[in-house]
Tab-separated table of C-alpha atoms in Angstrom:
chain	number	residue	atom	x	y	z
A	828	MET	CA	6.225	24.032	35.267
A	829	SER	CA	6.207	26.616	38.046
A	830	GLY	CA	2.799	27.075	39.611
A	831	SER	CA	1.210	24.111	37.824
A	832	ASP	CA	-0.452	21.246	39.657
A	833	PRO	CA	1.789	18.165	39.518
A	834	SER	CA	-1.328	15.965	39.523
A	835	GLU	CA	-2.294	17.551	36.187
A	836	ALA	CA	1.156	17.101	34.643
A	837	VAL	CA	0.546	13.467	33.717
A	838	LEU	CA	-2.745	11.744	32.896
A	839	GLU	CA	-3.089	7.965	32.801
A	840	LEU	CA	-4.609	6.699	29.566
A	841	GLY	CA	-7.452	5.154	31.550
A	842	VAL	CA	-8.846	8.561	32.531
A	843	ILE	CA	-8.351	10.288	29.147
A	844	ARG	CA	-11.424	10.888	26.995
A	845	ALA	CA	-12.136	12.610	23.677
A	846	GLY	CA	-12.902	15.880	25.454
A	847	ASP	CA	-9.340	16.025	26.791
A	848	ASP	CA	-7.886	16.839	23.359
A	849	GLY	CA	-7.044	20.386	24.496
A	850	ARG	CA	-4.801	18.933	27.203
A	851	VAL	CA	-3.337	15.842	25.563
A	852	GLY	CA	-3.896	16.435	21.828
A	853	PRO	CA	-6.324	14.493	19.628
A	854	LYS	CA	-3.974	11.547	19.115
A	855	MET	CA	-3.935	10.622	22.808
A	856	ALA	CA	-7.528	11.784	23.393
A	857	ARG	CA	-8.846	9.433	20.706
A	858	LEU	CA	-6.759	6.575	22.087
A	859	GLY	CA	-8.138	7.117	25.588
A	860	GLN	CA	-11.668	7.187	24.195
A	861	LEU	CA	-11.038	3.941	22.304
A	862	ALA	CA	-9.821	2.277	25.496
A	863	ALA	CA	-12.868	3.498	27.422
A	864	ALA	CA	-15.163	2.105	24.704
A	865	GLY	CA	-13.589	-1.340	24.951
A	866	TRP	CA	-11.085	-1.465	22.110
A	867	ARG	CA	-7.694	-2.981	22.900
A	868	VAL	CA	-5.017	-0.282	22.926
A	869	PRO	CA	-1.509	-0.103	24.410
A	870	ASP	CA	-1.398	1.016	28.043
A	871	GLY	CA	0.304	4.287	28.853
A	872	TYR	CA	0.067	7.898	29.980
A	873	ALA	CA	0.287	11.426	28.593
A	874	VAL	CA	2.383	14.383	29.661
A	875	THR	CA	-0.031	17.277	29.203
A	876	ALA	CA	0.526	20.272	26.974
A	877	GLY	CA	0.065	22.531	30.001
A	878	ALA	CA	2.859	20.786	31.887
A	879	LEU	CA	5.206	21.237	28.928
A	880	GLU	CA	4.268	24.876	28.323
A	881	GLY	CA	7.172	27.070	29.397
A	882	TRP	CA	9.260	24.207	30.796
A	883	LEU	CA	12.511	25.578	29.370
A	884	PRO	CA	14.696	27.565	31.796
A	885	ALA	CA	15.141	31.280	31.162
A	886	SER	CA	18.652	30.778	29.767
A	887	ALA	CA	17.430	28.390	27.064
A	888	GLN	CA	14.497	30.667	26.224
A	889	ALA	CA	16.944	33.558	25.807
A	890	GLU	CA	19.065	31.487	23.421
A	891	LEU	CA	16.006	30.700	21.316
A	892	HIS	CA	15.010	34.384	21.275
A	893	ARG	CA	18.481	35.253	20.031
A	894	LEU	CA	18.344	32.526	17.399
A	895	PHE	CA	14.964	33.697	16.091
A	896	SER	CA	15.369	37.425	16.679
A	897	THR	CA	14.385	37.831	13.032
A	898	PRO	CA	11.849	35.555	11.279
A	899	PRO	CA	13.430	32.698	9.278
A	900	SER	CA	13.667	33.904	5.699
A	901	GLY	CA	16.269	31.798	3.907
A	902	GLY	CA	15.928	28.593	1.971
A	903	HIS	CA	15.658	25.072	3.306
A	904	GLN	CA	19.337	24.856	4.228
A	905	HIS	CA	19.008	27.974	6.383
A	906	LEU	CA	15.921	26.573	8.090
A	907	ALA	CA	17.668	23.235	8.643
A	908	ALA	CA	20.608	25.009	10.311
A	909	LEU	CA	18.273	26.996	12.575
A	910	SER	CA	16.370	23.812	13.378
A	911	GLU	CA	19.502	21.940	14.372
A	912	GLN	CA	20.665	24.759	16.659
A	913	ALA	CA	17.250	25.113	18.289
A	914	ARG	CA	16.902	21.401	18.886
A	915	GLN	CA	20.358	21.172	20.439
A	916	ILE	CA	19.419	23.973	22.829
A	917	ILE	CA	16.187	22.256	23.833
A	918	GLU	CA	17.420	18.691	24.022
A	919	GLY	CA	20.294	19.784	26.245
A	920	GLN	CA	17.842	20.804	28.981
A	921	PRO	CA	16.543	18.392	31.646
A	922	LEU	CA	12.845	18.440	32.420
A	923	PRO	CA	11.975	20.436	35.565
A	924	PRO	CA	12.271	18.297	38.713
A	925	ARG	CA	8.540	18.230	39.519
A	926	LEU	CA	7.667	17.207	35.977
A	927	ALA	CA	10.432	14.589	35.917
A	928	ASP	CA	9.143	13.198	39.227
A	929	ALA	CA	5.584	12.995	37.868
A	930	VAL	CA	6.838	11.124	34.778
A	931	ALA	CA	8.940	8.793	36.942
A	932	ALA	CA	5.894	7.892	39.046
A	933	ALA	CA	3.753	7.277	35.940
A	934	GLN	CA	6.493	5.186	34.337
A	935	ALA	CA	6.807	3.057	37.476
A	936	ARG	CA	3.045	2.472	37.505
A	937	LEU	CA	3.105	1.513	33.816
A	938	GLU	CA	5.973	-0.931	34.366
A	939	GLN	CA	4.001	-2.526	37.190
A	940	ARG	CA	0.702	-2.718	35.278
A	941	THR	CA	2.296	-4.323	32.240
A	942	GLY	CA	4.315	-6.745	34.352
A	943	ARG	CA	7.431	-5.942	32.340
A	944	GLY	CA	9.293	-3.969	34.983
A	945	ALA	CA	12.471	-2.234	33.897
A	946	GLY	CA	12.428	-4.249	30.658
A	947	LEU	CA	9.384	-2.370	29.372
A	948	ARG	CA	9.765	-0.863	25.909
A	949	VAL	CA	7.657	2.170	25.074
A	950	ALA	CA	6.773	4.448	22.205
A	951	VAL	CA	7.234	8.136	23.043
A	952	ARG	CA	4.807	9.959	20.742
A	953	SER	CA	4.015	13.599	20.155
A	954	SER	CA	0.322	14.500	20.352
A	955	ALA	CA	-0.068	18.051	19.125
A	956	VAL	CA	-3.110	20.115	20.097
A	957	GLY	CA	-4.800	20.978	16.783
A	958	GLU	CA	-3.135	18.048	14.944
A	959	ASP	CA	-5.114	16.003	12.386
A	960	GLY	CA	-7.561	18.762	11.532
A	961	HIS	CA	-9.367	19.108	8.195
A	962	ALA	CA	-7.573	22.400	7.561
A	963	ALA	CA	-3.832	22.964	7.591
A	964	SER	CA	-2.309	21.264	10.622
A	965	PHE	CA	0.925	19.882	11.988
A	966	ALA	CA	-0.044	16.242	11.494
A	967	GLY	CA	3.030	14.139	10.767
A	968	GLN	CA	5.544	16.905	11.478
A	969	TYR	CA	6.289	16.069	15.101
A	970	GLU	CA	8.263	12.971	15.929
A	971	THR	CA	7.717	9.571	17.517
A	972	TYR	CA	10.413	7.391	19.057
A	973	LEU	CA	9.963	3.632	19.323
A	974	GLY	CA	11.574	1.043	21.558
A	975	VAL	CA	12.622	3.457	24.301
A	976	SER	CA	13.657	1.665	27.502
A	977	GLY	CA	14.332	3.072	30.961
A	978	LEU	CA	13.284	6.251	32.754
A	979	ASP	CA	16.288	8.350	31.728
A	980	ALA	CA	15.665	7.570	28.045
A	981	VAL	CA	11.935	8.312	28.424
A	982	LEU	CA	12.703	11.726	29.926
A	983	ARG	CA	15.162	12.526	27.127
A	984	HIS	CA	12.711	11.512	24.433
A	985	ILE	CA	9.889	13.566	25.882
A	986	ALA	CA	12.156	16.591	25.418
A	987	LYS	CA	13.075	15.383	21.911
A	988	CYS	CA	9.395	15.145	20.950
A	989	TRP	CA	8.843	18.698	22.171
A	990	ALA	CA	11.941	19.885	20.326
A	991	SER	CA	10.574	18.459	17.081
A	992	GLY	CA	8.336	21.533	16.963
A	993	TYR	CA	11.503	23.213	15.682
A	994	SER	CA	12.045	20.751	12.838
A	995	ALA	CA	12.815	22.326	9.466
A	996	HIS	CA	9.431	21.088	8.189
A	997	ALA	CA	7.585	22.767	11.063
A	998	LEU	CA	9.496	26.028	10.604
A	999	GLU	CA	8.748	25.964	6.888
A	1000	TYR	CA	5.067	25.313	7.640
A	1001	ARG	CA	4.823	28.377	9.863
A	1002	ARG	CA	6.635	30.498	7.307
A	1003	ARG	CA	4.331	29.412	4.475
A	1004	PHE	CA	1.042	29.626	6.318
A	1005	GLY	CA	1.700	32.709	8.436
A	1006	GLY	CA	1.011	30.936	11.701
A	1007	ALA	CA	2.668	31.217	15.071
A	1008	SER	CA	6.131	32.652	15.551
A	1009	PRO	CA	8.972	30.120	15.799
A	1010	LEU	CA	9.067	30.997	19.490
A	1011	ARG	CA	5.506	29.673	19.845
A	1012	ALA	CA	6.454	26.439	18.157
A	1013	ASN	CA	4.897	24.021	20.577
A	1014	ASN	CA	1.423	23.356	21.844
A	1015	LEU	CA	1.718	19.656	22.299
A	1016	ALA	CA	1.470	16.832	24.751
A	1017	VAL	CA	3.576	13.685	24.687
A	1018	GLY	CA	2.207	10.169	25.000
A	1019	VAL	CA	4.210	7.310	26.493
A	1020	LEU	CA	2.717	3.954	25.460
A	1021	GLU	CA	3.726	0.344	25.839
A	1022	LEU	CA	5.301	-0.731	22.565
A	1023	VAL	CA	3.527	-3.662	20.941
A	1024	ASP	CA	6.147	-6.194	19.829
A	1025	ALA	CA	4.370	-6.622	16.532
A	1026	ARG	CA	4.258	-9.751	14.410
A	1027	SER	CA	2.407	-7.729	11.746
A	1028	ALA	CA	1.194	-4.136	11.577
A	1029	GLY	CA	-0.267	-1.599	9.222
A	1030	VAL	CA	-3.211	0.645	8.455
A	1031	ALA	CA	-6.884	0.125	7.586
A	1032	PHE	CA	-8.876	2.677	5.578
A	1033	THR	CA	-12.642	2.661	5.980
A	1034	LEU	CA	-13.021	3.731	2.366
A	1035	ASP	CA	-10.943	3.109	-0.725
A	1036	PRO	CA	-8.290	5.868	-0.494
A	1037	VAL	CA	-7.769	5.872	-4.265
A	1038	THR	CA	-11.385	6.027	-5.455
A	1039	GLY	CA	-13.268	7.207	-2.373
A	1040	ASP	CA	-15.565	4.156	-2.589
A	1041	ARG	CA	-17.197	3.750	0.826
A	1042	ASP	CA	-18.383	0.231	0.077
A	1043	ARG	CA	-14.789	-0.977	0.192
A	1044	LEU	CA	-12.304	-1.069	3.052
A	1045	VAL	CA	-8.576	-1.293	2.397
A	1046	VAL	CA	-5.835	-2.870	4.536
A	1047	GLU	CA	-2.097	-2.397	3.954
A	1048	ALA	CA	0.399	-4.247	6.138
A	1049	ASN	CA	3.869	-5.697	6.600
A	1050	TRP	CA	5.613	-8.010	8.999
A	1051	GLY	CA	7.065	-6.336	12.104
A	1052	LEU	CA	6.334	-2.837	13.342
A	1053	GLY	CA	4.145	-0.563	11.259
A	1054	GLU	CA	6.735	2.118	10.520
A	1055	SER	CA	7.841	0.403	7.311
A	1056	VAL	CA	4.271	0.791	6.015
A	1057	VAL	CA	3.361	4.312	7.128
A	1058	SER	CA	6.763	5.695	6.086
A	1059	GLY	CA	6.500	4.224	2.581
A	1060	GLN	CA	9.623	2.076	2.956
A	1061	VAL	CA	7.934	-0.985	1.426
A	1062	THR	CA	5.214	-1.880	-1.023
A	1063	PRO	CA	2.968	-3.506	1.590
A	1064	ASP	CA	0.593	-6.441	1.337
A	1065	TYR	CA	-2.785	-5.131	0.202
A	1066	TRP	CA	-6.406	-6.227	0.569
A	1067	THR	CA	-9.754	-4.687	-0.368
A	1068	VAL	CA	-12.824	-5.919	1.499
A	1069	ASP	CA	-16.519	-5.495	0.781
A	1070	ARG	CA	-18.037	-3.554	3.675
A	1071	ASP	CA	-21.354	-5.385	3.880
A	1072	SER	CA	-20.357	-9.002	3.268
A	1073	GLY	CA	-16.744	-9.037	4.470
A	1074	ARG	CA	-15.786	-10.726	1.219
A	1075	ILE	CA	-12.195	-10.108	0.174
A	1076	LEU	CA	-12.331	-8.544	-3.263
A	1077	GLU	CA	-8.621	-8.211	-3.972
A	1078	ARG	CA	-5.385	-9.324	-2.346
A	1079	ARG	CA	-1.783	-8.629	-3.352
A	1080	VAL	CA	1.477	-9.713	-1.743
A	1081	GLY	CA	3.710	-6.658	-1.781
A	1082	ALA	CA	7.407	-6.206	-2.462
A	1083	LYS	CA	8.369	-6.442	1.208
A	1084	LEU	CA	12.161	-6.342	1.207
A	1085	VAL	CA	12.606	-4.812	4.680
A	1086	TRP	CA	10.778	-4.671	7.998
A	1087	SER	CA	10.961	-2.509	11.109
A	1088	VAL	CA	12.026	-4.476	14.186
A	1089	LEU	CA	13.423	-3.858	17.656
A	1090	ALA	CA	17.139	-3.205	17.493
A	1091	ASP	CA	18.205	-6.060	19.745
A	1092	ALA	CA	15.983	-8.517	17.863
A	1093	ALA	CA	17.651	-7.488	14.625
A	1094	SER	CA	21.155	-7.802	16.020
A	1095	ALA	CA	20.280	-11.228	17.436
A	1096	GLY	CA	19.656	-12.680	14.001
A	1097	ALA	CA	17.478	-10.577	11.733
A	1098	GLY	CA	20.510	-9.460	9.764
A	1099	ALA	CA	20.021	-5.765	10.478
A	1100	ASP	CA	22.357	-3.491	8.587
A	1101	GLY	CA	19.960	-0.615	7.958
A	1102	ALA	CA	19.874	2.791	9.526
A	1103	ALA	CA	18.687	3.094	13.108
A	1104	ASP	CA	15.291	4.637	13.670
A	1105	GLY	CA	13.937	6.532	16.628
A	1106	ALA	CA	15.854	5.816	19.807
A	1107	ALA	CA	18.743	3.893	18.285
A	1108	GLY	CA	21.984	4.365	20.134
A	1109	GLU	CA	20.279	3.947	23.529
A	1110	GLY	CA	21.713	0.506	24.205
A	1111	ARG	CA	18.811	-1.936	23.968
A	1112	SER	CA	16.414	0.810	22.927
A	1113	GLY	CA	15.359	1.613	19.409
A	1114	THR	CA	14.251	0.034	16.167
A	1115	VAL	CA	15.993	-0.638	12.900
A	1116	LEU	CA	14.939	-1.164	9.305
A	1117	ALA	CA	16.290	-4.631	8.531
A	1118	PRO	CA	16.235	-6.971	5.516
A	1119	LEU	CA	13.149	-9.183	5.644
A	1120	PRO	CA	13.850	-12.938	5.602
A	1121	ALA	CA	13.065	-14.324	2.152
A	1122	GLU	CA	10.430	-16.766	3.406
A	1123	LEU	CA	8.451	-13.866	4.904
A	1124	ALA	CA	8.917	-11.540	1.942
A	1125	GLN	CA	6.986	-13.941	-0.272
A	1126	ALA	CA	4.199	-14.643	2.225
A	1127	PRO	CA	1.164	-12.507	3.160
A	1128	CYS	CA	1.558	-11.098	6.659
A	1129	LEU	CA	-2.149	-11.552	7.514
A	1130	SER	CA	-4.668	-14.328	7.102
A	1131	ASP	CA	-8.010	-13.580	5.465
A	1132	ASP	CA	-9.762	-13.930	8.828
A	1133	GLU	CA	-7.363	-11.396	10.371
A	1134	VAL	CA	-8.018	-8.956	7.535
A	1135	ARG	CA	-11.775	-9.279	8.009
A	1136	TYR	CA	-11.496	-8.808	11.777
A	1137	ILE	CA	-9.415	-5.647	11.386
A	1138	CYS	CA	-11.911	-4.280	8.861
A	1139	ARG	CA	-14.871	-4.949	11.156
A	1140	GLN	CA	-13.167	-3.127	13.997
A	1141	ALA	CA	-12.130	-0.209	11.783
A	1142	ALA	CA	-15.713	0.109	10.516
A	1143	ALA	CA	-16.953	0.167	14.107
A	1144	ILE	CA	-14.497	2.981	14.910
A	1145	GLU	CA	-15.799	4.869	11.883
A	1146	ALA	CA	-19.374	4.405	13.121
A	1147	ALA	CA	-18.416	5.781	16.528
A	1148	GLU	CA	-16.664	8.787	14.973
A	1149	GLY	CA	-19.250	9.467	12.271
A	1150	THR	CA	-16.708	9.944	9.491
A	1151	PRO	CA	-14.302	7.736	7.462
A	1152	GLN	CA	-11.095	6.906	9.285
A	1153	ASP	CA	-7.633	5.569	8.742
A	1154	VAL	CA	-6.705	3.295	11.606
A	1155	GLU	CA	-3.234	2.111	12.607
A	1156	TRP	CA	-3.048	-1.290	14.298
A	1157	ALA	CA	-0.577	-4.011	15.278
A	1158	ILE	CA	-0.831	-7.714	16.090
A	1159	ALA	CA	1.306	-8.737	19.061
A	1160	ARG	CA	3.785	-11.498	18.384
A	1161	ASP	CA	2.915	-13.493	21.518
A	1162	LEU	CA	-0.906	-13.303	21.439
A	1163	GLU	CA	-3.600	-14.885	19.304
A	1164	VAL	CA	-6.138	-12.872	17.313
A	1165	PRO	CA	-8.396	-11.181	18.370
A	1166	ASP	CA	-6.721	-10.618	21.748
A	1167	GLY	CA	-3.446	-9.731	20.025
A	1168	VAL	CA	-4.857	-6.929	17.844
A	1169	PHE	CA	-4.028	-3.507	19.273
A	1170	PHE	CA	-5.289	-0.225	17.856
A	1171	LEU	CA	-2.527	2.389	17.959
A	1172	GLN	CA	-4.255	5.496	16.632
A	1173	HIS	CA	-6.930	6.668	14.248
A	1174	ARG	CA	-7.687	9.923	12.479
A	1175	PRO	CA	-10.265	11.302	10.051
A	1176	GLU	CA	-9.555	10.440	6.420
A	1177	THR	CA	-9.234	13.876	4.841
A	1178	THR	CA	-8.955	13.274	1.091
A	1179	TRP	CA	-12.419	11.798	0.594
A	1180	GLY	CA	-13.942	11.833	4.058
A	1181	ALA	CA	-15.511	15.266	3.736
A	1182	THR	CA	-17.477	14.216	0.635
A	1183	PRO	CA	-20.963	12.705	1.093
A	1184	PRO	CA	-21.490	8.946	0.688
A	1185	ALA	CA	-22.847	7.466	-2.521
A	1186	ASP	CA	-26.482	7.574	-1.391
A	1187	ALA	CA	-26.312	11.283	-0.521
A	1188	PRO	CA	-27.558	13.988	-2.928
A	1189	PRO	CA	-25.183	14.472	-5.891
A	1190	ALA	CA	-22.303	16.890	-5.515
A	1191	PRO	CA	-19.891	18.288	-8.092
A	1192	ALA	CA	-17.314	15.728	-9.201
A	1193	ARG	CA	-13.789	16.023	-7.833
A	1194	SER	CA	-10.620	14.575	-9.231
A	1195	PHE	CA	-8.221	12.432	-7.261
A	1196	ASP	CA	-4.508	13.131	-7.502
A	1197	PRO	CA	-2.600	10.071	-6.192
A	1198	VAL	CA	0.629	12.042	-5.903
A	1199	GLN	CA	-1.012	14.673	-3.698
A	1200	TYR	CA	-2.669	11.948	-1.656
A	1201	ALA	CA	0.672	10.241	-0.999
A	1202	LEU	CA	2.388	13.505	-0.170
A	1203	ARG	CA	-0.296	14.550	2.306
A	1204	ASN	CA	-1.307	11.249	3.894
A	1205	VAL	CA	1.772	9.032	3.671
A	1206	PHE	CA	4.803	11.280	3.554
A	1207	LYS	CA	3.142	14.174	5.465
A	1208	VAL	CA	4.680	16.897	3.309
A	1209	PRO	CA	3.534	20.256	4.736
A	1210	GLY	CA	1.148	22.178	2.527
A	1211	ALA	CA	0.652	19.310	0.057
């Protein structure tokens, strides 16, 4: 961070706009724009890509140069071994003092604004410059850590997000698409956002992701945090909604056997015995995938009115963006709807979004491959 302006190292979400995507990545830029336009989003701040550029000390950079002195050429196991070594090198380094001080000041302000003090839980999220594009991008390949608590853990997880540029998936992506060298693995910012203690969460599509029908909106959701939905760990509850009338056309209660919850909530009685996710092992920090209580597994996690409200808001985001969107959201456990509905991120829907709507001039028919859609949009498999 030598020579950089500490005031530019961290940007509060309240000053971030869409045009800041080159500094904070599109994920955080869109969230800042949503907040400015009046949507309810989690409070937070972003560590800029410029502040994280070149933050590693010379000794760590030399180790990475040695590790990647020749381009990765082996199979997945070889890439995984290189990835593990690179990430250990990176995660073993503290952030430079001026950057750490800037994060500490921003974290203290966030704790004060939220009123949660040292008990604040945050999501530490990568926001890669160039992510979520219509062409090949790194969307879904960098990592997010949920339920992080305390300044020391926040600092560690910022470094872990940056190190995820050396994941085996990211290395494979660069090898397949002839992009940047492994030593230019990162051009990303990191967002630190208040974690919504979600009663229910999921995703809304402003078109039918299976058929491309723009007259229908689709909502998929589960109890708890949204990771069980976006990671494909459950068959979520499902609704389709008519865009014009708001009439619910179809509803299905999914096979919701697990949910994603805060680690201490699970240990206090949710019966958690699943694998830890994100920041697990940090004391109170982290989330777990836990068995869902039977009475919740059989019940829809949203009311019809909640589904319609989420769809109206998602459609308004689409109108502001000018293209179909998929929108991640969560309903806070301790707030009533609509005040409790938070919008966590949104991105252009890429499978059908580039095609014209039904009333546009005819275009050549295209086939839909549900396997490719799942690989690209749910599981984020590079190159799918």
